[in-house]
mmCIF file of C-alpha atoms and ligand atoms in Angstrom:
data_model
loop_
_atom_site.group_PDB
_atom_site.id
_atom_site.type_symbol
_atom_site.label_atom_id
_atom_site.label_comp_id
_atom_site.label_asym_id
_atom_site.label_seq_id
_atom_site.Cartn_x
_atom_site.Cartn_y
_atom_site.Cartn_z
ATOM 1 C CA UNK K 1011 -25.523 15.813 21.075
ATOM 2 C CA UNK K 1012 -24.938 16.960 24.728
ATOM 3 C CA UNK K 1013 -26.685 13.622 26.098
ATOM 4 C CA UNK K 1014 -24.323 11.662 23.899
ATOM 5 C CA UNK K 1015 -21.593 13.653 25.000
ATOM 6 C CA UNK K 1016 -22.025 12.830 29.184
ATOM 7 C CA UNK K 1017 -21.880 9.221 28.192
ATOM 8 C CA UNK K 1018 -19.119 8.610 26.310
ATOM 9 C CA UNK K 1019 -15.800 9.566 27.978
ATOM 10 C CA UNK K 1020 -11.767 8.567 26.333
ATOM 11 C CA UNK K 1021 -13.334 9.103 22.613
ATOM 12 C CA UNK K 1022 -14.458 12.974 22.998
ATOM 13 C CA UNK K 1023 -12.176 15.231 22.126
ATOM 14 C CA UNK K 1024 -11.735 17.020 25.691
ATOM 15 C CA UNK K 1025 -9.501 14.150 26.450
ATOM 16 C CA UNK K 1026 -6.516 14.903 24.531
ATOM 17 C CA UNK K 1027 -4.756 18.753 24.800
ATOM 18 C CA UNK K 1028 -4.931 18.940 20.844
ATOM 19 C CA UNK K 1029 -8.355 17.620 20.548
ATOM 20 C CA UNK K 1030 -6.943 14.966 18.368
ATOM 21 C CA UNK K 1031 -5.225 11.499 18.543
ATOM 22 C CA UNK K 1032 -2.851 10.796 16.105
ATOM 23 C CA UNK K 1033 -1.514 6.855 15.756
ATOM 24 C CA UNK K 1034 2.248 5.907 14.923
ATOM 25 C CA UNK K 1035 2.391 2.098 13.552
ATOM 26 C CA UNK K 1036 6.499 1.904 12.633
ATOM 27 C CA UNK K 1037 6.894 5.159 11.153
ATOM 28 C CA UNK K 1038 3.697 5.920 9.801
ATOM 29 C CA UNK K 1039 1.483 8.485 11.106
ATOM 30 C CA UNK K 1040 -2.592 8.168 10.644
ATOM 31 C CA UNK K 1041 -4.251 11.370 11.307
ATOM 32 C CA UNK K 1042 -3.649 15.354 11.666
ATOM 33 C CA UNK K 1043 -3.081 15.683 8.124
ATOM 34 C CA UNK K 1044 -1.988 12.249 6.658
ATOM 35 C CA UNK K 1045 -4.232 10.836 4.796
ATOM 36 C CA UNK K 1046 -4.361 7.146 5.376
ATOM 37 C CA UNK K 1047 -4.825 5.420 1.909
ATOM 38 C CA UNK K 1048 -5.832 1.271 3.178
ATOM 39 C CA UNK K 1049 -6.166 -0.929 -0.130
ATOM 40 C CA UNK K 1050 -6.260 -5.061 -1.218
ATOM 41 C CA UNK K 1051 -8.467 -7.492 -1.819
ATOM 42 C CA UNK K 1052 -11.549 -8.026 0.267
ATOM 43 C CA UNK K 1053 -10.024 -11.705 0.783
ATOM 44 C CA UNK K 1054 -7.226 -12.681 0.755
ATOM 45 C CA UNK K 1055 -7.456 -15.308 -2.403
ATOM 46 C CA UNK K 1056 -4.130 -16.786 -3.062
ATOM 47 C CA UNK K 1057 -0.123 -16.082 -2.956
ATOM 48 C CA UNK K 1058 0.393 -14.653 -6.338
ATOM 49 C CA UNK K 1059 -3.057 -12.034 -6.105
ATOM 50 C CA UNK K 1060 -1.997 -11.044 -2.806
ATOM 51 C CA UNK K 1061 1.877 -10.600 -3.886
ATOM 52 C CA UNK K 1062 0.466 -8.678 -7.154
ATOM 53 C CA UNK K 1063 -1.659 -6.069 -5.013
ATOM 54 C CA UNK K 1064 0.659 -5.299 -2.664
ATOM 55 C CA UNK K 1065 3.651 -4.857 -5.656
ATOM 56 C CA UNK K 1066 0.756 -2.668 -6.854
ATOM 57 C CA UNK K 1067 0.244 -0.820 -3.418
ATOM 58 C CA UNK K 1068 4.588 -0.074 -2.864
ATOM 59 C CA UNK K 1069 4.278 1.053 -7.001
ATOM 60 C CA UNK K 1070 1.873 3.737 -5.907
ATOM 61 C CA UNK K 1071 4.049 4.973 -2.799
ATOM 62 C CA UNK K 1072 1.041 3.273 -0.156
ATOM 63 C CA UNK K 1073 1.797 1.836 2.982
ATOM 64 C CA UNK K 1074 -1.330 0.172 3.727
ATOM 65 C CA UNK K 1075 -2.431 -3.366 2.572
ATOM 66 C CA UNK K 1076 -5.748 -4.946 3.735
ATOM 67 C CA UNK K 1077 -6.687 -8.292 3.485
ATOM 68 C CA UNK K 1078 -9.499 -10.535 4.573
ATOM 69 C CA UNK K 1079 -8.864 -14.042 6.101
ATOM 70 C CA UNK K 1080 -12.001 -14.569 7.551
ATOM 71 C CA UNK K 1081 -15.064 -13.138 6.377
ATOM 72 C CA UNK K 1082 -18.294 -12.874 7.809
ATOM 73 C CA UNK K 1083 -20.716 -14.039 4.992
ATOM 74 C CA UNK K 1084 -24.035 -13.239 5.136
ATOM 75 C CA UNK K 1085 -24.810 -16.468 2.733
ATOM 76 C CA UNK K 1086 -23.053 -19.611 4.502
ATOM 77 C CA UNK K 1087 -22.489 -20.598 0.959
ATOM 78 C CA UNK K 1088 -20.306 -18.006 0.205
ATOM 79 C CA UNK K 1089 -16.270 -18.019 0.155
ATOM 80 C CA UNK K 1090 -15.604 -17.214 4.184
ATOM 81 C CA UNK K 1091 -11.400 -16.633 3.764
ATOM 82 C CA UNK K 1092 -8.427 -18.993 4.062
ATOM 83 C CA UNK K 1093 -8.228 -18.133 7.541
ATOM 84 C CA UNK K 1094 -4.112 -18.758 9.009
ATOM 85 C CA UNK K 1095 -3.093 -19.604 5.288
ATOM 86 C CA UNK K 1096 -4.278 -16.029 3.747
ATOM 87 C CA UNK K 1097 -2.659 -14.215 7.580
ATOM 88 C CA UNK K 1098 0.392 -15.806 7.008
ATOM 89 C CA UNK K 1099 0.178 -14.512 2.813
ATOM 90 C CA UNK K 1100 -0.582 -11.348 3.620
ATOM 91 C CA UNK K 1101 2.367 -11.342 6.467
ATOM 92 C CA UNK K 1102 4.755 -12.428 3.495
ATOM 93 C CA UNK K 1103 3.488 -10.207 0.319
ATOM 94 C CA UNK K 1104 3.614 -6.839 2.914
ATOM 95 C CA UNK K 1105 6.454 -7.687 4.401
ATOM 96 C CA UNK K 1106 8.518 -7.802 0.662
ATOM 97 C CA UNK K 1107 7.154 -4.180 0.776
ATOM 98 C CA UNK K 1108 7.613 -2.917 4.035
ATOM 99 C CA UNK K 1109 3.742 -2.401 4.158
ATOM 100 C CA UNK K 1110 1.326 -2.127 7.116
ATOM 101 C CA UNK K 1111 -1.381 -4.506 7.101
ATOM 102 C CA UNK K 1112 -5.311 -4.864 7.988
ATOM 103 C CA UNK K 1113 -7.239 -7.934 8.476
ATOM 104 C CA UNK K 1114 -10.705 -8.674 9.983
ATOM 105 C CA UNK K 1115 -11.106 -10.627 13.263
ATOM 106 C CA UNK K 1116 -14.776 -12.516 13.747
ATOM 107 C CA UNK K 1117 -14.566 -14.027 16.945
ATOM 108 C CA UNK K 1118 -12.271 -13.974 19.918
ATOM 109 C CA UNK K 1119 -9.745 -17.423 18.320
ATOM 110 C CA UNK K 1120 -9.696 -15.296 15.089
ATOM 111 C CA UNK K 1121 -8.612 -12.212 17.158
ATOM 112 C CA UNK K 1122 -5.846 -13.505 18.471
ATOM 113 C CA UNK K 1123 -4.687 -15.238 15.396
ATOM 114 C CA UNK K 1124 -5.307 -11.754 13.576
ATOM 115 C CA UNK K 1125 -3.426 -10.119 15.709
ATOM 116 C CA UNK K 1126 -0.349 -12.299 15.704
ATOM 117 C CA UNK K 1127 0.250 -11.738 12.118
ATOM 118 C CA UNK K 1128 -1.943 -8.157 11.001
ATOM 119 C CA UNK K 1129 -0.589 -4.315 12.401
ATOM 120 C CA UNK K 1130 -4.179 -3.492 12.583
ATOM 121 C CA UNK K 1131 -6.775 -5.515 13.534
ATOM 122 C CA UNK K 1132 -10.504 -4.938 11.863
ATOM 123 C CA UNK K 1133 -13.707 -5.409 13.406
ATOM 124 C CA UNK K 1134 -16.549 -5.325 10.822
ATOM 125 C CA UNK K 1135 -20.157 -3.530 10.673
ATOM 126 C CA UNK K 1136 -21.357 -7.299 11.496
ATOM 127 C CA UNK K 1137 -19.709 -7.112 14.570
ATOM 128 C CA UNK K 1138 -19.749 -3.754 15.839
ATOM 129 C CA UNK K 1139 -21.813 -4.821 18.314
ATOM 130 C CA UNK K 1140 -20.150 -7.525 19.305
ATOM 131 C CA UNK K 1141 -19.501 -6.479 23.427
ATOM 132 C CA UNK K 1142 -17.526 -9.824 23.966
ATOM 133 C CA UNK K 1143 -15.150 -8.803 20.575
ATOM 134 C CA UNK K 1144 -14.658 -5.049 21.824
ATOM 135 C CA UNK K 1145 -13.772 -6.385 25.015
ATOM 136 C CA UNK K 1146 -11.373 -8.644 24.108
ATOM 137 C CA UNK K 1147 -10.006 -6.289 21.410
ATOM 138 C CA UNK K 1148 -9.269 -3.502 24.224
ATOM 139 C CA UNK K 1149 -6.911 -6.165 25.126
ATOM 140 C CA UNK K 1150 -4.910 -6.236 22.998
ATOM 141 C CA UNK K 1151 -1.813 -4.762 21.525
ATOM 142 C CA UNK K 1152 -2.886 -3.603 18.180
ATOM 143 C CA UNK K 1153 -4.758 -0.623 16.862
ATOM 144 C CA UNK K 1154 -8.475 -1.470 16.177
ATOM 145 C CA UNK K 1155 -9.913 -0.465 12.736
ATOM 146 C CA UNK K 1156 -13.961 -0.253 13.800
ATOM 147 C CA UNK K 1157 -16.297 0.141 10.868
ATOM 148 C CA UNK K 1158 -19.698 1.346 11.628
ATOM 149 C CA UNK K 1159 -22.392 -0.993 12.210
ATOM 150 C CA UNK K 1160 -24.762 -0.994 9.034
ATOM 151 C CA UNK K 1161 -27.177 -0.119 11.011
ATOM 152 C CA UNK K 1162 -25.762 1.871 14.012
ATOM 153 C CA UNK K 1163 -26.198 5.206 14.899
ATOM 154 C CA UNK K 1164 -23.269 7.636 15.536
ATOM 155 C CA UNK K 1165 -23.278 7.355 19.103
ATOM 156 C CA UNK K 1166 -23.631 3.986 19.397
ATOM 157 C CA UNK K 1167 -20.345 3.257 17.226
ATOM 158 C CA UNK K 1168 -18.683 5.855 19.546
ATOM 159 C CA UNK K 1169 -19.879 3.848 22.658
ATOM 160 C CA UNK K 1170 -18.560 0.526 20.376
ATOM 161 C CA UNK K 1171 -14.936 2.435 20.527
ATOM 162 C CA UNK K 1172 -15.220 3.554 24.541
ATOM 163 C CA UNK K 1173 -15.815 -0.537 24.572
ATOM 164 C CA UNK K 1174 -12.430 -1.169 23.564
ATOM 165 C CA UNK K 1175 -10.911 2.136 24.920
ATOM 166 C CA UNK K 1176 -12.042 1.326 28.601
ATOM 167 C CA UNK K 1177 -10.586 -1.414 28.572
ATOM 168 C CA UNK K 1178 -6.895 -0.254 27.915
ATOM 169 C CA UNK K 1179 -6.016 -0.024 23.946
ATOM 170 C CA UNK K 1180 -6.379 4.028 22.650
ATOM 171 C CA UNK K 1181 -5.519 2.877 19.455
ATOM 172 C CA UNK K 1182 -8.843 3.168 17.580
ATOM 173 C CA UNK K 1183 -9.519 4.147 13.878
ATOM 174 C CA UNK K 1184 -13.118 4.587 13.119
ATOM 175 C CA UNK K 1185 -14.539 3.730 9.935
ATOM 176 C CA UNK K 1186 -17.403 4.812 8.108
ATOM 177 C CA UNK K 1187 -18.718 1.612 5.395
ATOM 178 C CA UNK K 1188 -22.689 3.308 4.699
ATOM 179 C CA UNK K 1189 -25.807 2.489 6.471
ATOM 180 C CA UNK K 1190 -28.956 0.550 5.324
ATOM 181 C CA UNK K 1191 -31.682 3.042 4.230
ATOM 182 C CA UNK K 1192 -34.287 2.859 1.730
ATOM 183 C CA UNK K 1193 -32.609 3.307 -1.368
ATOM 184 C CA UNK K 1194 -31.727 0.441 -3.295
ATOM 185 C CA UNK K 1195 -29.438 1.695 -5.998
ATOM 186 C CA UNK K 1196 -26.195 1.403 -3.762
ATOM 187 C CA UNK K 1197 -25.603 -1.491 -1.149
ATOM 188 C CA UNK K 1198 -25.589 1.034 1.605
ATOM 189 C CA UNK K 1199 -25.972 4.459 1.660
ATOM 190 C CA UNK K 1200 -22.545 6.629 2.659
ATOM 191 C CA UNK K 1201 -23.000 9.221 5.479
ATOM 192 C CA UNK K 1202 -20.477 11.960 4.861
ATOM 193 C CA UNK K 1203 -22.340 13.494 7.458
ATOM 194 C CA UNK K 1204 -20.658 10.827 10.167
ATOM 195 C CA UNK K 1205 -17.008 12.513 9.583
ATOM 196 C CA UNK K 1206 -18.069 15.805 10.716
ATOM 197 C CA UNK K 1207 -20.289 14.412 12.965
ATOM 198 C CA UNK K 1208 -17.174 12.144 14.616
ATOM 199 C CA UNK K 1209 -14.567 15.459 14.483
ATOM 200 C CA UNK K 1210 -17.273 17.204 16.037
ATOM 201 C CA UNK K 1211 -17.281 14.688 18.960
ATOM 202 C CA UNK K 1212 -14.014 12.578 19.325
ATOM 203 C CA UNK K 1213 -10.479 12.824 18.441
ATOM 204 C CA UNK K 1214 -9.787 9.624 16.394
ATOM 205 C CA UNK K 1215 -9.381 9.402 13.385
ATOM 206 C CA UNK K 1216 -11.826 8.395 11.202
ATOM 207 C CA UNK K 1217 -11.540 7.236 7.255
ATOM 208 C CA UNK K 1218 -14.214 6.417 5.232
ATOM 209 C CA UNK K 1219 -15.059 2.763 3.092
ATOM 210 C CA UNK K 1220 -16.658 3.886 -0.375
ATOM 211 C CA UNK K 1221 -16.308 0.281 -1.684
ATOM 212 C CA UNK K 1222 -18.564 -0.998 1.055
ATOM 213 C CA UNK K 1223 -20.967 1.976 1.143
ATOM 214 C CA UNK K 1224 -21.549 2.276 -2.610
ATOM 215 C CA UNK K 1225 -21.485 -1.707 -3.530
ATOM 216 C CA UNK K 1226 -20.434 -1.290 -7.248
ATOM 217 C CA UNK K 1227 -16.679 -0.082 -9.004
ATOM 218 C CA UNK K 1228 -18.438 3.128 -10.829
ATOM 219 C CA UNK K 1229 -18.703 5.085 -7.520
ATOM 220 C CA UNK K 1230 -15.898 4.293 -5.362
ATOM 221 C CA UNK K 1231 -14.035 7.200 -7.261
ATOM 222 C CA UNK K 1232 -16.926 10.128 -6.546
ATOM 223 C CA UNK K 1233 -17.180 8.722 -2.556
ATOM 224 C CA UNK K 1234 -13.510 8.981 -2.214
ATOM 225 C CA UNK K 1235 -13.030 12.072 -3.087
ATOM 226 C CA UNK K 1236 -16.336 13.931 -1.245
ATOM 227 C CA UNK K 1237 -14.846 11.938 1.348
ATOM 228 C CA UNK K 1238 -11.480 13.278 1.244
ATOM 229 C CA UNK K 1239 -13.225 16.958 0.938
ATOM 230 C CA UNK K 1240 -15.032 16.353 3.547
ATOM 231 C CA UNK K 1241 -12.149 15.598 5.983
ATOM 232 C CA UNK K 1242 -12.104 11.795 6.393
ATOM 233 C CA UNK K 1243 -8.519 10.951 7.310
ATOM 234 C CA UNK K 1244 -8.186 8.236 5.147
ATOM 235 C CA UNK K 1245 -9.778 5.921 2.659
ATOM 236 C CA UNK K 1246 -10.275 2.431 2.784
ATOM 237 C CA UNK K 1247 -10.690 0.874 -0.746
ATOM 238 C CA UNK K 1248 -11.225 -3.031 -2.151
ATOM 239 C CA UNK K 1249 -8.950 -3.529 -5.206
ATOM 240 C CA UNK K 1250 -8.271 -6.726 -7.142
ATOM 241 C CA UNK K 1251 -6.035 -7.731 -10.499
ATOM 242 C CA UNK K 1252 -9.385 -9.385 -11.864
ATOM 243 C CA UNK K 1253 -12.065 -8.136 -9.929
ATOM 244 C CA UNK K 1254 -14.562 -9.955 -12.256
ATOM 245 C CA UNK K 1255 -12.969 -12.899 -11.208
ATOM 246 C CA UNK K 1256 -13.382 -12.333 -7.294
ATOM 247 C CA UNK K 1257 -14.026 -14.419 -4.784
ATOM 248 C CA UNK K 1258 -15.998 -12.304 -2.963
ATOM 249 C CA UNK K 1259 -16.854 -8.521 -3.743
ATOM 250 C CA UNK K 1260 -15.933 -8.409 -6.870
ATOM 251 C CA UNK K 1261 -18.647 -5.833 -8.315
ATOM 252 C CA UNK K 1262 -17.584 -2.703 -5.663
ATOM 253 C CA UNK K 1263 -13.282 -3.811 -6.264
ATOM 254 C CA UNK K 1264 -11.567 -1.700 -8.568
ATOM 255 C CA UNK K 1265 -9.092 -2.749 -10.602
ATOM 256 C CA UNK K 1266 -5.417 -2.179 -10.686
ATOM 257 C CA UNK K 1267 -5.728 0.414 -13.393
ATOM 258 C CA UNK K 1268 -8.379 1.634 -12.060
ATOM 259 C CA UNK K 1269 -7.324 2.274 -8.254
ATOM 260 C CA UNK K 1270 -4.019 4.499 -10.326
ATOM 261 C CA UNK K 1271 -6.410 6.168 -12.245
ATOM 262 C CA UNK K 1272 -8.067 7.303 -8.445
ATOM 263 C CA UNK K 1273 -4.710 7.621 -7.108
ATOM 264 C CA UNK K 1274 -3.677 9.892 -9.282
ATOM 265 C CA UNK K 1275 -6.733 12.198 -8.615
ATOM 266 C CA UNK K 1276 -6.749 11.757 -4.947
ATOM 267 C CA UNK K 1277 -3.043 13.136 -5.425
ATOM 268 C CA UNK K 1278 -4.133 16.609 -7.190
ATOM 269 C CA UNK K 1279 -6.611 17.384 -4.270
ATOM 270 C CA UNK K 1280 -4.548 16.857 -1.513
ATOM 271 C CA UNK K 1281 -2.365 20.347 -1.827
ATOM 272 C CA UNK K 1282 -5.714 22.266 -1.794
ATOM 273 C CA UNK K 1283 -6.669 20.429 0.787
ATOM 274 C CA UNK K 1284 -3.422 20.265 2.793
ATOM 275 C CA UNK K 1285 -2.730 16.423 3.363
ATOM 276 C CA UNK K 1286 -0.242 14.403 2.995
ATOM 277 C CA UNK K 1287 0.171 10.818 1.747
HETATM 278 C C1 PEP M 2609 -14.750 -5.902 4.603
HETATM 279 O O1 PEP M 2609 -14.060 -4.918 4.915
HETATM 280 O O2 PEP M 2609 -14.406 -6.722 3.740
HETATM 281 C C2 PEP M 2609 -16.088 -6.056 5.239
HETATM 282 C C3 PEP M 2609 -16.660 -7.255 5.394
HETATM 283 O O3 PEP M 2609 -16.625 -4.885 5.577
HETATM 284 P P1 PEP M 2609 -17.955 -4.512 6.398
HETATM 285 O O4 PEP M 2609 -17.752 -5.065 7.776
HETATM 286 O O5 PEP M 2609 -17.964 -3.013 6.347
HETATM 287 O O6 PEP M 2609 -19.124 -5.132 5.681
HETATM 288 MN MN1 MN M 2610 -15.520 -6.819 1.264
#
């Protein structure tokens, strides 16, 4: 831990007096005790399922709607977003709401074009290593959501967030989306160990992606809430009217009724646990 610790520099804690970064987007706080609830659709599909989610989303009292425009497939076969035309839907359906948005940038053209229309711009576990994307990301003038690489070790998704923090944006929320291990029965295995790993280390905030880590609607409710215990600041969850019908990760979305149902439980933990959302 202490060679890790010489290496990195604006992420560990020392840097800020309170040990612990707290980001405003309008007048919505993420971290030191809100807990940052992000939901939608992996992809943004059409007008009328992104409009539905987020009327969904402002029902439950959320802030936060996600929404993929481009997505990096690992099959080129596979449904890879509606690119400006899903931005600009997801602009218009959060807007009606007054909601905060999250979409994933691939490249550096979709970066920009993310971050024309999105509050908070996502770079995926495909991409955390990206050095040319974390460049160009500490560039620019919107927080960074940065999911773990599937595959990356605590310090070296750290090092992915001094990338973009060297370079002049401090507006970095980490995200933890499971690893690849052995086991087979989820699509990646979740590391509740990373969020008291991260607190130990670094002052940002860090929320944690059961729908990615698990893989399959069953779990997403179990993650969340270890997650929660465990002191994630937030939760970043797939959700979708028909999840069956999809486009892309339909399995691990939950549905509407559903994502109340967790809602609703998320909401009786969070006076023992002193959060706020
Ligand atoms: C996503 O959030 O839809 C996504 C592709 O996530 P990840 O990068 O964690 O696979
Ligand atoms: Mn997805």
């Amino acid at each position: 831990m202490n060679s890790q610790k010489s290496s990195l520099k604006l992420v560990t804690k020392s840097v800020y007096s309170n040990n612990r970064s707290t980001l405003k987007i309008r007048d919505t706080f993420i971290g030191c005790g809100n807990f940052t609830i992000i939901a939608g659709p992996c992809a943004v599909e059409s007008q009328e399922q992104i409009e539905a989610i987020a009327f969904h989303i402002n029902k439950l009292n959320l802030k936060f709607l996600r929404g993929g425009a481009f997505k990096p497939r690992t099959s080129p076969y596979s449904f890879s977003g509606l690119q400006e035309q899903g931005l600009f839907w997801l602009r218009e359906s959060a807007d009606k709401y007054g909601l905060i948005t999250v979409s994933e940038a691939i490249d550096l053209e979709s970066l920009y074009l993310v971050s024309e229309y999105a509050d908070i711009v996502q770079i995926g576990s495909r991409n955390m290593y990206n050095v040319t994307l974390l460049k160009a990301a500490g560039a620019i003038k919107r927080p960074v959501l940065l999911k773990r690489g599937m595959s990356a070790t605590i310090s070296e998704w750290l090092m992915a967030a001094e990338s973009i923090m060297v370079q002049g944006n401090e507006s970095i929320i980490l995200c933890e989306r499971g690893i690849r291990t052995f086991e087979t029965s989820t699509r990646n295995t979740f590391d509740i160990s990373a969020i008291p790993v991260v607190k130990e280390i670094s002052h940002l905030p860090i929320i944690a992606d059961p729908s990615h880590s698990f893989g399959s609607s069953y779990g997403i409710s179990s993650i969340s809430m270890g997650a929660m215990a465990a002191g994630a600041d937030g939760l970043l969850i797939e959700i979708h009217p028909k999840p069956k019908s999809a486009l892309s990760d339909g399995k691990q979305s939950l549905s509407l009724e559903e994502f109340t149902m967790l809602i609703n439980r998320l909401h009786a933990l969070k006076e023992p646990l002193n959060l706020n959302f």
